[in-house]
mmCIF file of C-alpha atoms in Angstrom:
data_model
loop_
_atom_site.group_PDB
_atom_site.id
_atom_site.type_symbol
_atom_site.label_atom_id
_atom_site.label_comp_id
_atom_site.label_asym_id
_atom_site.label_seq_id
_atom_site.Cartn_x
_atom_site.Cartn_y
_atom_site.Cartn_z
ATOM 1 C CA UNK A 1 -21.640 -58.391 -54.210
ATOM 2 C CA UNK A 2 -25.094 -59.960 -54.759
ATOM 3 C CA UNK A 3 -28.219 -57.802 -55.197
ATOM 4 C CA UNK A 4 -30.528 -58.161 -52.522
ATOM 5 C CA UNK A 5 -33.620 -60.564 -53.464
ATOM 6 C CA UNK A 6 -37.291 -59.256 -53.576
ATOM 7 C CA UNK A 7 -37.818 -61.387 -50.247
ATOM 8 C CA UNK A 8 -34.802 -59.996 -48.746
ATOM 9 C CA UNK A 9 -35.728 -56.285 -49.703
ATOM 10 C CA UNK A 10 -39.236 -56.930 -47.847
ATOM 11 C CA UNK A 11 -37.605 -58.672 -44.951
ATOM 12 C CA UNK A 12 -35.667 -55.902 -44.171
ATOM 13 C CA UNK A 13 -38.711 -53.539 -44.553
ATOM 14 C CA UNK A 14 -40.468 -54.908 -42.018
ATOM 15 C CA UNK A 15 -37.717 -55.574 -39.768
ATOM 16 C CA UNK A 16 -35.564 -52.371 -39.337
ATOM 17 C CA UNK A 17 -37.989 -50.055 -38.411
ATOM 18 C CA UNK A 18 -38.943 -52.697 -35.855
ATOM 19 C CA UNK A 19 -35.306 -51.642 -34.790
ATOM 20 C CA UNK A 20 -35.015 -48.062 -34.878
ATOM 21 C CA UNK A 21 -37.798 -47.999 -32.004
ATOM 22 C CA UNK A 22 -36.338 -50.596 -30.027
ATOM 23 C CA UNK A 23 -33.159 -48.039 -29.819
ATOM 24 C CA UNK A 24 -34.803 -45.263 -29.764
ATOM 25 C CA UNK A 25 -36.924 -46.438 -26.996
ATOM 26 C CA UNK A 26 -33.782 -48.248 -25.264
ATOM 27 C CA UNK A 27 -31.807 -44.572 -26.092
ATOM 28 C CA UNK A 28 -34.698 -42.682 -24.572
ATOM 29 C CA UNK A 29 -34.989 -45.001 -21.124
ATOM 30 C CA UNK A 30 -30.994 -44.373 -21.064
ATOM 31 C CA UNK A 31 -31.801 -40.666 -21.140
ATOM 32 C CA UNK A 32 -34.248 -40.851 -18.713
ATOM 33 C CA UNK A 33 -32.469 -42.686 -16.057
ATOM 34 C CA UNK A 34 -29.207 -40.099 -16.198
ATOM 35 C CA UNK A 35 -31.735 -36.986 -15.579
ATOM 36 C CA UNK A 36 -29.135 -35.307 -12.966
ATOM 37 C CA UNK A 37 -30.965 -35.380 -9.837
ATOM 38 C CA UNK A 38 -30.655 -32.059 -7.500
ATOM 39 C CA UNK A 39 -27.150 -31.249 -6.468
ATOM 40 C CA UNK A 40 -26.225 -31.602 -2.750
ATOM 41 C CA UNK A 41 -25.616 -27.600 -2.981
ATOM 42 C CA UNK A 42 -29.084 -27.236 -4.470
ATOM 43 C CA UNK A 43 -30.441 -29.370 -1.129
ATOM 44 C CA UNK A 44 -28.144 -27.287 0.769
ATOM 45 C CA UNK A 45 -29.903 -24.330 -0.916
ATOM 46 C CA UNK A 46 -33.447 -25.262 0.298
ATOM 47 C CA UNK A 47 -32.003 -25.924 3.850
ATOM 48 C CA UNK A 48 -30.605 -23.270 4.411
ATOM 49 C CA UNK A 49 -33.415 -20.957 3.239
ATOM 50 C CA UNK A 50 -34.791 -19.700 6.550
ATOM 51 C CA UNK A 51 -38.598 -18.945 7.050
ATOM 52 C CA UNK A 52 -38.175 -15.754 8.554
ATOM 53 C CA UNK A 53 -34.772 -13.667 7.919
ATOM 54 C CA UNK A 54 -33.376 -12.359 11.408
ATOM 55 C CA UNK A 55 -31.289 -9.526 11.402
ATOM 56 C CA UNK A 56 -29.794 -8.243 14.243
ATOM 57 C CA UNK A 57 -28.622 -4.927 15.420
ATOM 58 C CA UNK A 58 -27.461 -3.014 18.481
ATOM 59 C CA UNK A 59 -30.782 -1.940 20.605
ATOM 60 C CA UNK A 60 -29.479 1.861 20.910
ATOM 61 C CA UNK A 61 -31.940 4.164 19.507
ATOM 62 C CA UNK A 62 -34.490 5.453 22.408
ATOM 63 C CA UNK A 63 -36.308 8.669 20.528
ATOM 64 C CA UNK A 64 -39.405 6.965 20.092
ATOM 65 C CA UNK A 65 -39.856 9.047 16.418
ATOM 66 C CA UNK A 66 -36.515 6.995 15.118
ATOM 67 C CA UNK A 67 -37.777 3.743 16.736
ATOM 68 C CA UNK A 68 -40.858 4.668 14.204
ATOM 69 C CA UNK A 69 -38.499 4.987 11.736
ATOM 70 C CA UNK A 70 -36.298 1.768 11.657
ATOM 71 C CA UNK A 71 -39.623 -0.103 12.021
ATOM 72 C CA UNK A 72 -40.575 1.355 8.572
ATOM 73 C CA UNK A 73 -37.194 -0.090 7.375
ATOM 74 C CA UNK A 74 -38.133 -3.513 8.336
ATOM 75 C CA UNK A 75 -41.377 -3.250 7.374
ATOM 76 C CA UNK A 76 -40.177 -2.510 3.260
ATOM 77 C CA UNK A 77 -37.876 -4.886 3.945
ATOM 78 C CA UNK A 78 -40.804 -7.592 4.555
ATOM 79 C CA UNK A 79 -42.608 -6.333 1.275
ATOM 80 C CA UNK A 80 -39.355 -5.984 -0.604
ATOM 81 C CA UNK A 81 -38.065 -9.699 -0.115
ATOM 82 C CA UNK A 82 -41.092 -11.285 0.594
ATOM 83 C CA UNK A 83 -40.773 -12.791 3.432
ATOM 84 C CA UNK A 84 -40.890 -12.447 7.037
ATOM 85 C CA UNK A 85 -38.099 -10.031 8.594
ATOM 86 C CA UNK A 86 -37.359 -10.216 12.063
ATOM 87 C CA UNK A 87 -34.840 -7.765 14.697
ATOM 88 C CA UNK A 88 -32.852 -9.436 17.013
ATOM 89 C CA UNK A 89 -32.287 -6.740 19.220
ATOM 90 C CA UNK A 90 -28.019 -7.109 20.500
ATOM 91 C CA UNK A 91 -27.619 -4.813 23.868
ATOM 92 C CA UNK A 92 -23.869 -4.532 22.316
ATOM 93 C CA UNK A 93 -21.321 -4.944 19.746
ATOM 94 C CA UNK A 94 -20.206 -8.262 21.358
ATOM 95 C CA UNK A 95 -23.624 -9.702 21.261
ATOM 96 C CA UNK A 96 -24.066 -8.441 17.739
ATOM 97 C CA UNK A 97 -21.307 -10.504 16.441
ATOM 98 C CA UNK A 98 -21.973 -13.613 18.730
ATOM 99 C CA UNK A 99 -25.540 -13.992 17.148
ATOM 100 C CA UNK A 100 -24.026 -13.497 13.408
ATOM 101 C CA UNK A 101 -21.139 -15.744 14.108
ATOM 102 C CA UNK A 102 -22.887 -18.429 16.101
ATOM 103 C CA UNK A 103 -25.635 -18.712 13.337
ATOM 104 C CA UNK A 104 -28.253 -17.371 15.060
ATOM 105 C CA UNK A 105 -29.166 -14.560 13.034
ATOM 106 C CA UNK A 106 -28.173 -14.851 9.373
ATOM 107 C CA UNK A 107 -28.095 -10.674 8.780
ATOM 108 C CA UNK A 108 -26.480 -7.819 10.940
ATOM 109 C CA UNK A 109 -25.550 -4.529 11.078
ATOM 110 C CA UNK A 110 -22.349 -4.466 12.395
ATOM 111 C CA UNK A 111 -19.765 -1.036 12.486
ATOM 112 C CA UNK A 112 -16.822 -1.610 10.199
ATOM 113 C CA UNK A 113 -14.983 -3.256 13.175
ATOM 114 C CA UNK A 114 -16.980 -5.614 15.012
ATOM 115 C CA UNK A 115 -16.957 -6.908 10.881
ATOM 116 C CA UNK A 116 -13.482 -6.760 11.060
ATOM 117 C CA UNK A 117 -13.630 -9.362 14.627
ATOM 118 C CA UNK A 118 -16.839 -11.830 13.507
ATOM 119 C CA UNK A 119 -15.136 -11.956 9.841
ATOM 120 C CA UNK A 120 -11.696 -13.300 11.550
ATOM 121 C CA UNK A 121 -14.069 -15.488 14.361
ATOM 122 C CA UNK A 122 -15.951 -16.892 10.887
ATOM 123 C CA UNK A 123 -14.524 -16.305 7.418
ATOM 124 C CA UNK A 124 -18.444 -17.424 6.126
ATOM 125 C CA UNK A 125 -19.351 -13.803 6.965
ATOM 126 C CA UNK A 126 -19.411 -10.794 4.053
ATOM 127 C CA UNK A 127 -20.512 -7.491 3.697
ATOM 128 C CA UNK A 128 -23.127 -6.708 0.854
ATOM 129 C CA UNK A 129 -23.690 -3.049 1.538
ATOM 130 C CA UNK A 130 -23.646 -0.054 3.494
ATOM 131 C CA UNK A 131 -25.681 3.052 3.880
ATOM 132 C CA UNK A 132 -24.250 6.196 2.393
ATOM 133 C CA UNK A 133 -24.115 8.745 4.748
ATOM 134 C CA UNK A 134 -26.581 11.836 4.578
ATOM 135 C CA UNK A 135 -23.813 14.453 5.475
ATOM 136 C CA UNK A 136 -20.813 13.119 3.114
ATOM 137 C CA UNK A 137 -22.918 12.039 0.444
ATOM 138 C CA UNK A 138 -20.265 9.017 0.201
ATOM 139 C CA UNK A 139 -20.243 5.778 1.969
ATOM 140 C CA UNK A 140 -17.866 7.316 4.993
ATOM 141 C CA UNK A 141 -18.309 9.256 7.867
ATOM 142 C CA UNK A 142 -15.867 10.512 11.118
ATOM 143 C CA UNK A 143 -15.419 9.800 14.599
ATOM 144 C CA UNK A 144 -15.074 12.887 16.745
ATOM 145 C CA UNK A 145 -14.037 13.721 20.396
ATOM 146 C CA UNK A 146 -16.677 15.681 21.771
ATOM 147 C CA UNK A 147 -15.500 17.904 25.098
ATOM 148 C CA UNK A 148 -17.274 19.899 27.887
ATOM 149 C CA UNK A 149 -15.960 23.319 28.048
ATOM 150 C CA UNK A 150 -16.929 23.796 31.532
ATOM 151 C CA UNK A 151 -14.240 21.358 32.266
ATOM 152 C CA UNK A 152 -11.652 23.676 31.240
ATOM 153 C CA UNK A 153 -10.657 21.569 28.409
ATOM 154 C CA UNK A 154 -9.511 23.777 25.296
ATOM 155 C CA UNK A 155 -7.281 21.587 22.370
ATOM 156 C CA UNK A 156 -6.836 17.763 23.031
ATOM 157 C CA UNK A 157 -3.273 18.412 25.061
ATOM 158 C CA UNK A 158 -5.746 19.798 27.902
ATOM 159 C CA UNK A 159 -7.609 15.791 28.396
ATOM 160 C CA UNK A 160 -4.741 14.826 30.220
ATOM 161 C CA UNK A 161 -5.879 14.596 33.824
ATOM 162 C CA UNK A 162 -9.407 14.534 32.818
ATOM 163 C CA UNK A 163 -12.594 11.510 32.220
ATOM 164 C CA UNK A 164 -12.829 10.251 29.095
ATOM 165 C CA UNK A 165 -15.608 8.465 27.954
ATOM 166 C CA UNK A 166 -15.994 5.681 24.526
ATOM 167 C CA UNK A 167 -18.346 3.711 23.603
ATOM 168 C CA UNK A 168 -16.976 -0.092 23.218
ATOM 169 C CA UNK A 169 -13.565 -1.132 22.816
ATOM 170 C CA UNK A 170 -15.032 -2.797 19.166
ATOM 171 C CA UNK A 171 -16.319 0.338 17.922
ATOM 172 C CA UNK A 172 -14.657 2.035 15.410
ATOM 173 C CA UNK A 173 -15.485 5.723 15.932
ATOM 174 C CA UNK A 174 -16.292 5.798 19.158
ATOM 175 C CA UNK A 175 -12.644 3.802 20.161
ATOM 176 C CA UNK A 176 -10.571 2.441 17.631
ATOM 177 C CA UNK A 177 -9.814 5.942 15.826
ATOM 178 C CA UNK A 178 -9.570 7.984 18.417
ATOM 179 C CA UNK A 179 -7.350 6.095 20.733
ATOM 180 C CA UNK A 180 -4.638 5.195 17.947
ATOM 181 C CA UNK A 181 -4.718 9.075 17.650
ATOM 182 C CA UNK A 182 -4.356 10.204 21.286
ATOM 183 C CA UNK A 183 -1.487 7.213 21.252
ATOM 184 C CA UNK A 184 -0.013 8.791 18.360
ATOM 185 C CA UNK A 185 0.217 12.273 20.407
ATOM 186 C CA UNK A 186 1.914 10.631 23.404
ATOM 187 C CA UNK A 187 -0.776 9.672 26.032
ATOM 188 C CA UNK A 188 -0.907 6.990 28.008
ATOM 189 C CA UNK A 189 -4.078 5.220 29.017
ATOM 190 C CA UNK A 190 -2.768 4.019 32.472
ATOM 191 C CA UNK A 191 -1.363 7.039 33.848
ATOM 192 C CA UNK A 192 -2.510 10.182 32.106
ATOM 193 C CA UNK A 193 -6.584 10.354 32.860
ATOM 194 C CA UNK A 194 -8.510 10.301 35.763
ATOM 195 C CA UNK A 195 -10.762 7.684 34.002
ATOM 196 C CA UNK A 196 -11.994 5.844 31.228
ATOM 197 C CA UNK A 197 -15.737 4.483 30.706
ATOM 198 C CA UNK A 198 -17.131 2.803 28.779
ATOM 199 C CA UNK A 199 -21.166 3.244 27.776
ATOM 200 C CA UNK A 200 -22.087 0.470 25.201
ATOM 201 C CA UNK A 201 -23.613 2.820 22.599
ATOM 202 C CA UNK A 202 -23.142 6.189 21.167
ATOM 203 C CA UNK A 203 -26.427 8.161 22.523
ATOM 204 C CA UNK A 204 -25.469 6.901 25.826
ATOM 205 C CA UNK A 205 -21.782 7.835 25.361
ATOM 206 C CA UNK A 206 -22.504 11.328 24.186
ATOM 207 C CA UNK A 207 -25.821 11.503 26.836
ATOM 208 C CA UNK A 208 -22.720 10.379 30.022
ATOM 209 C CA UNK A 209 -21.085 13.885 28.636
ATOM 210 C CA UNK A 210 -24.345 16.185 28.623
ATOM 211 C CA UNK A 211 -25.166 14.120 32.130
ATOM 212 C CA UNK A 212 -21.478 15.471 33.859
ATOM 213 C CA UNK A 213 -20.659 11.683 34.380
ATOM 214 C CA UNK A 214 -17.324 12.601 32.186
ATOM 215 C CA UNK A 215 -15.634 15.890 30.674
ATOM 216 C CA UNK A 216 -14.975 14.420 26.892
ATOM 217 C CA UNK A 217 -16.251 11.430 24.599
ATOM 218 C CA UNK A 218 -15.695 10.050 20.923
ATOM 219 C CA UNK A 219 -18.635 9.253 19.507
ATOM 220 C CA UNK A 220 -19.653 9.355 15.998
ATOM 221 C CA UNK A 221 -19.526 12.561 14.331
ATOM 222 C CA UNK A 222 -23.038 12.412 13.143
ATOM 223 C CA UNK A 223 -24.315 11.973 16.600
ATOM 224 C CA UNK A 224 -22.922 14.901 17.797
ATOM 225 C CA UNK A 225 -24.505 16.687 15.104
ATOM 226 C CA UNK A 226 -27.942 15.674 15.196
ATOM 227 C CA UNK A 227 -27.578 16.284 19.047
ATOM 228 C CA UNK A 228 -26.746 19.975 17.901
ATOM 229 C CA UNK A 229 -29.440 20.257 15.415
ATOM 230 C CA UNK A 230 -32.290 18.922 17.626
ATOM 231 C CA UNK A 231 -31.055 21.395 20.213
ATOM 232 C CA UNK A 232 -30.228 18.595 22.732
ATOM 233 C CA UNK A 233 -27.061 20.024 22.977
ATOM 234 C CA UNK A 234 -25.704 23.409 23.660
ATOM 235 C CA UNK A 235 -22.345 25.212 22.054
ATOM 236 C CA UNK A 236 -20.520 24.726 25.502
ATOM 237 C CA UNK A 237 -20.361 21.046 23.772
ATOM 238 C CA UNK A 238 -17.513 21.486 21.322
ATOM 239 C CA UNK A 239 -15.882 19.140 18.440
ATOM 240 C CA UNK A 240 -12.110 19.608 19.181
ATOM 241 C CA UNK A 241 -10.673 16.448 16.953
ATOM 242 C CA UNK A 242 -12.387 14.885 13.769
ATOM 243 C CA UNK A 243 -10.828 11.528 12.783
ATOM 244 C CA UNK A 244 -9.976 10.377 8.680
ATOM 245 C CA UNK A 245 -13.127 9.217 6.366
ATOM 246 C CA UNK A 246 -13.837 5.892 7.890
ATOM 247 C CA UNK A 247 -15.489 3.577 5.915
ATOM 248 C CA UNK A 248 -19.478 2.915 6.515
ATOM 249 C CA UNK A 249 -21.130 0.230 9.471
ATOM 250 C CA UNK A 250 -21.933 -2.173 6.648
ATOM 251 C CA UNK A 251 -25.083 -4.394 6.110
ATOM 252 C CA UNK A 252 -23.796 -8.383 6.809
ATOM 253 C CA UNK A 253 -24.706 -11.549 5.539
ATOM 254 C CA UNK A 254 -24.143 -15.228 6.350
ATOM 255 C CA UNK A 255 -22.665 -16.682 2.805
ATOM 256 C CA UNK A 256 -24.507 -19.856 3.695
ATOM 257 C CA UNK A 257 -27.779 -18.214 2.736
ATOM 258 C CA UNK A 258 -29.037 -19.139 -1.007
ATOM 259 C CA UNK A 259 -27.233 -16.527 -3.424
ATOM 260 C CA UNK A 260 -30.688 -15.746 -4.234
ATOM 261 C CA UNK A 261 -31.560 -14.229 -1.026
ATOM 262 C CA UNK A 262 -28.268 -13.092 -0.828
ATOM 263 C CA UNK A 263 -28.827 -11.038 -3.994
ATOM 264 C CA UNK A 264 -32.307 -10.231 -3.302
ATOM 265 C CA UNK A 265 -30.843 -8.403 -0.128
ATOM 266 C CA UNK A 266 -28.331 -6.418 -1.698
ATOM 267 C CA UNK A 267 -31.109 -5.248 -4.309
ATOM 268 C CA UNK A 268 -33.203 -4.396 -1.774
ATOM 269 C CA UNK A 269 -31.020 -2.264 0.501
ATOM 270 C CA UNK A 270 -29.956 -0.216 -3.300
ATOM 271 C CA UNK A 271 -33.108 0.667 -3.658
ATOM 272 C CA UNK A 272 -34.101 1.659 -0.496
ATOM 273 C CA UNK A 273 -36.255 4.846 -0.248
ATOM 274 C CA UNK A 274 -33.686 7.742 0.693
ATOM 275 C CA UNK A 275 -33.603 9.119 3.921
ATOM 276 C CA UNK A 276 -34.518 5.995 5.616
ATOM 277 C CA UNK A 277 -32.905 5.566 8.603
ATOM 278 C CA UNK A 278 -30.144 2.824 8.800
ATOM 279 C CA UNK A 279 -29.992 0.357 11.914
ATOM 280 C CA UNK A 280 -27.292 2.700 13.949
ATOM 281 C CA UNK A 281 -30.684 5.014 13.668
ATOM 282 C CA UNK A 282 -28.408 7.300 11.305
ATOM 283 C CA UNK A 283 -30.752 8.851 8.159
ATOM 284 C CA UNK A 284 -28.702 7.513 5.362
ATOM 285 C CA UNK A 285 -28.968 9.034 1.736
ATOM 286 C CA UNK A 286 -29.783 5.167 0.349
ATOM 287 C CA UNK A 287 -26.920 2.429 0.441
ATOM 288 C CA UNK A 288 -24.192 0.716 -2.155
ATOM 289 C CA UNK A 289 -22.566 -1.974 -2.435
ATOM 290 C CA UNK A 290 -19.361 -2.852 -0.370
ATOM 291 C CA UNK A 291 -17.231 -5.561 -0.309
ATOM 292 C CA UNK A 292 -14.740 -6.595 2.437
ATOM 293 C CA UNK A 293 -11.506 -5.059 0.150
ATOM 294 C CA UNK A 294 -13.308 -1.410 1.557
ATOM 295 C CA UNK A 295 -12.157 -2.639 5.207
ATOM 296 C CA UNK A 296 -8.750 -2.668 4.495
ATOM 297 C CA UNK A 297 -8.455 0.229 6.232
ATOM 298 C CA UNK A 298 -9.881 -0.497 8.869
ATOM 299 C CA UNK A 299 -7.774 -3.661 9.639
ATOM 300 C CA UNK A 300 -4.720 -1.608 9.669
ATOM 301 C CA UNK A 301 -5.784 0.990 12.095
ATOM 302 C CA UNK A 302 -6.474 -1.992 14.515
ATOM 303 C CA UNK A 303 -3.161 -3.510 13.453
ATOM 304 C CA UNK A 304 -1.885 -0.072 14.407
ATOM 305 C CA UNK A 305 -3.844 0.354 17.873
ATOM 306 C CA UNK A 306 -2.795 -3.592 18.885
ATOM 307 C CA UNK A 307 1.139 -2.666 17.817
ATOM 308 C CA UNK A 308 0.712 0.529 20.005
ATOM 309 C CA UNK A 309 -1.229 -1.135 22.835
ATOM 310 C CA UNK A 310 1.919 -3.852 23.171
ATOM 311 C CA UNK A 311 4.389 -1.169 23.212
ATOM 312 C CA UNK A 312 2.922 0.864 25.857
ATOM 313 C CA UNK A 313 2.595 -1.929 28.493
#
């Protein structure tokens, strides 16, 4: 191999420097020009951010002190996130789920089986939390069949013959459990009372007993017992069945919400001041987080109450 001459040696010099730029400049444009733009999901993100978060829930509380109360709930919840909050007020559990399912609201707070029917109606649907109830001190709480005494009604044998009041035939405590256990003890819904109402929400259910409009209800434990405490009700009102723990009317969310928001609401509900009232107008002892695995249960009660519903036609 020859050495390189002095004029090659300065040739070189001048030129491959010249070089490295060119490719570094040619490298760098390169660079430039495959700069991922924003993913479709990141769009998607953006789009589906909503200016003002809408959260519905069932239009059931009439004591003007827990009306007070809620509003304070959405009113940490517009602090908390940031952003606008707004109630869609749902006369019932139907319209509840219609609103969450049909994308009108993007939040609810739904009982543990209207989740149960929008989930199956649109699998985009999850729970994030749920409040933990103030008597329990867990995330549970127990439907209850509430009877007049006046009515001559003594143990749950004694309904037959008599009116029976519920709440919605998608509500879980004030339905759902109760029925599958009156099944389980033999009665029949077409033959055995004298009749069965229905009064959208649990005040009103447990108000249509107090009124004389029917001689037992099932209603939500806690109802019954707040009733009690405020003296609205008197001890010729008695609790002759309590159901199994049933898990808590969760807090639900529209998974096409940016996960940020979506996490920014479960944070928020966690550290919600306790003793707040939750949107059944329940005070709650703060919330945790659920996921749709804690419904099991739930599904196989309905299972149960379909199964038994078939058999008895």
């Amino acid at each position: 191999m020859q050495p390189y001459s002095q004029q090659q040696i300065a040739f070189m010099a001048l030129v491959v420097p010249t070089l490295i730029i060119m490719i570094t400049g040619c490298n760098t444009k390169a660079s430039s020009n495959n700069n991922p733009q924003p993913t479709s999901s990141t769009q998607v993100s953006v789009k589906n951010e909503p200016s003002t978060l809408k959260i519905a829930v069932l239009v059931n509380i009439n004591d003007a002190q827990k009306q007070e109360q809620q509003q304070a709930l959405i009113e940490y919840l517009n602090k908390t996130l940031k952003r606008p909050v707004s109630i869609e007020g749902a006369k019932d559990y139907d319209t509840a789920v219609n609103l969450l399912v049909e994308e009108k609201v993007q939040v609810a707070g739904l009982g543990p089986l209207t989740y149960i029917e929008a989930k199956q109606r649109n699998s985009q649907i999850e729970p994030i939390a749920a409040p933990i109830n103030k008597s329990t001190g867990r995330p549970w709480y127990k439907s209850a069949i509430i009877i007049n005494s006046a009515s001559g009604i003594k143990t749950i044998d004694d309904l037959k013959g008599k009116r029976l009041g519920f709440v919605s035939k998608l509500s879980t405590s004030g339905y759902m459990f109760p029925v599958v256990h009156l099944l389980d003890l033999g009665f029949n819904f077409d033959s055995d009372f004298a009749s069965v109402q229905f009064f959208k929400s649990h005040p009103n259910t447990l108000a249509a007993l107090l009124d004389g409009q029917v001689d037992a209800v099932a209603v939500e434990l806690d109802i019954y017992n707040q009733a009690k405490e405020t003296g609205k009700i008197n001890d010729s009102y008695q609790v002759i069945w309590t159901s199994e723990p049933i898990p808590q009317s969760p807090i639900v969310v529209s998974q096409k919400l940016p996960p940020e928001v979506i996490t920014a609401l479960k944070d928020a509900f966690i550290s919600s001041p306790i003793g707040m009232l939750n949107f059944g107008g329940v005070p709650s002892n703060g919330y945790t987080i659920v996921q749709d695995s804690d419904y099991d249960r739930v599904r196989e009660v309905k299972k149960q109450l379909n199964e038994k519903m078939e058999n008895a036609k």
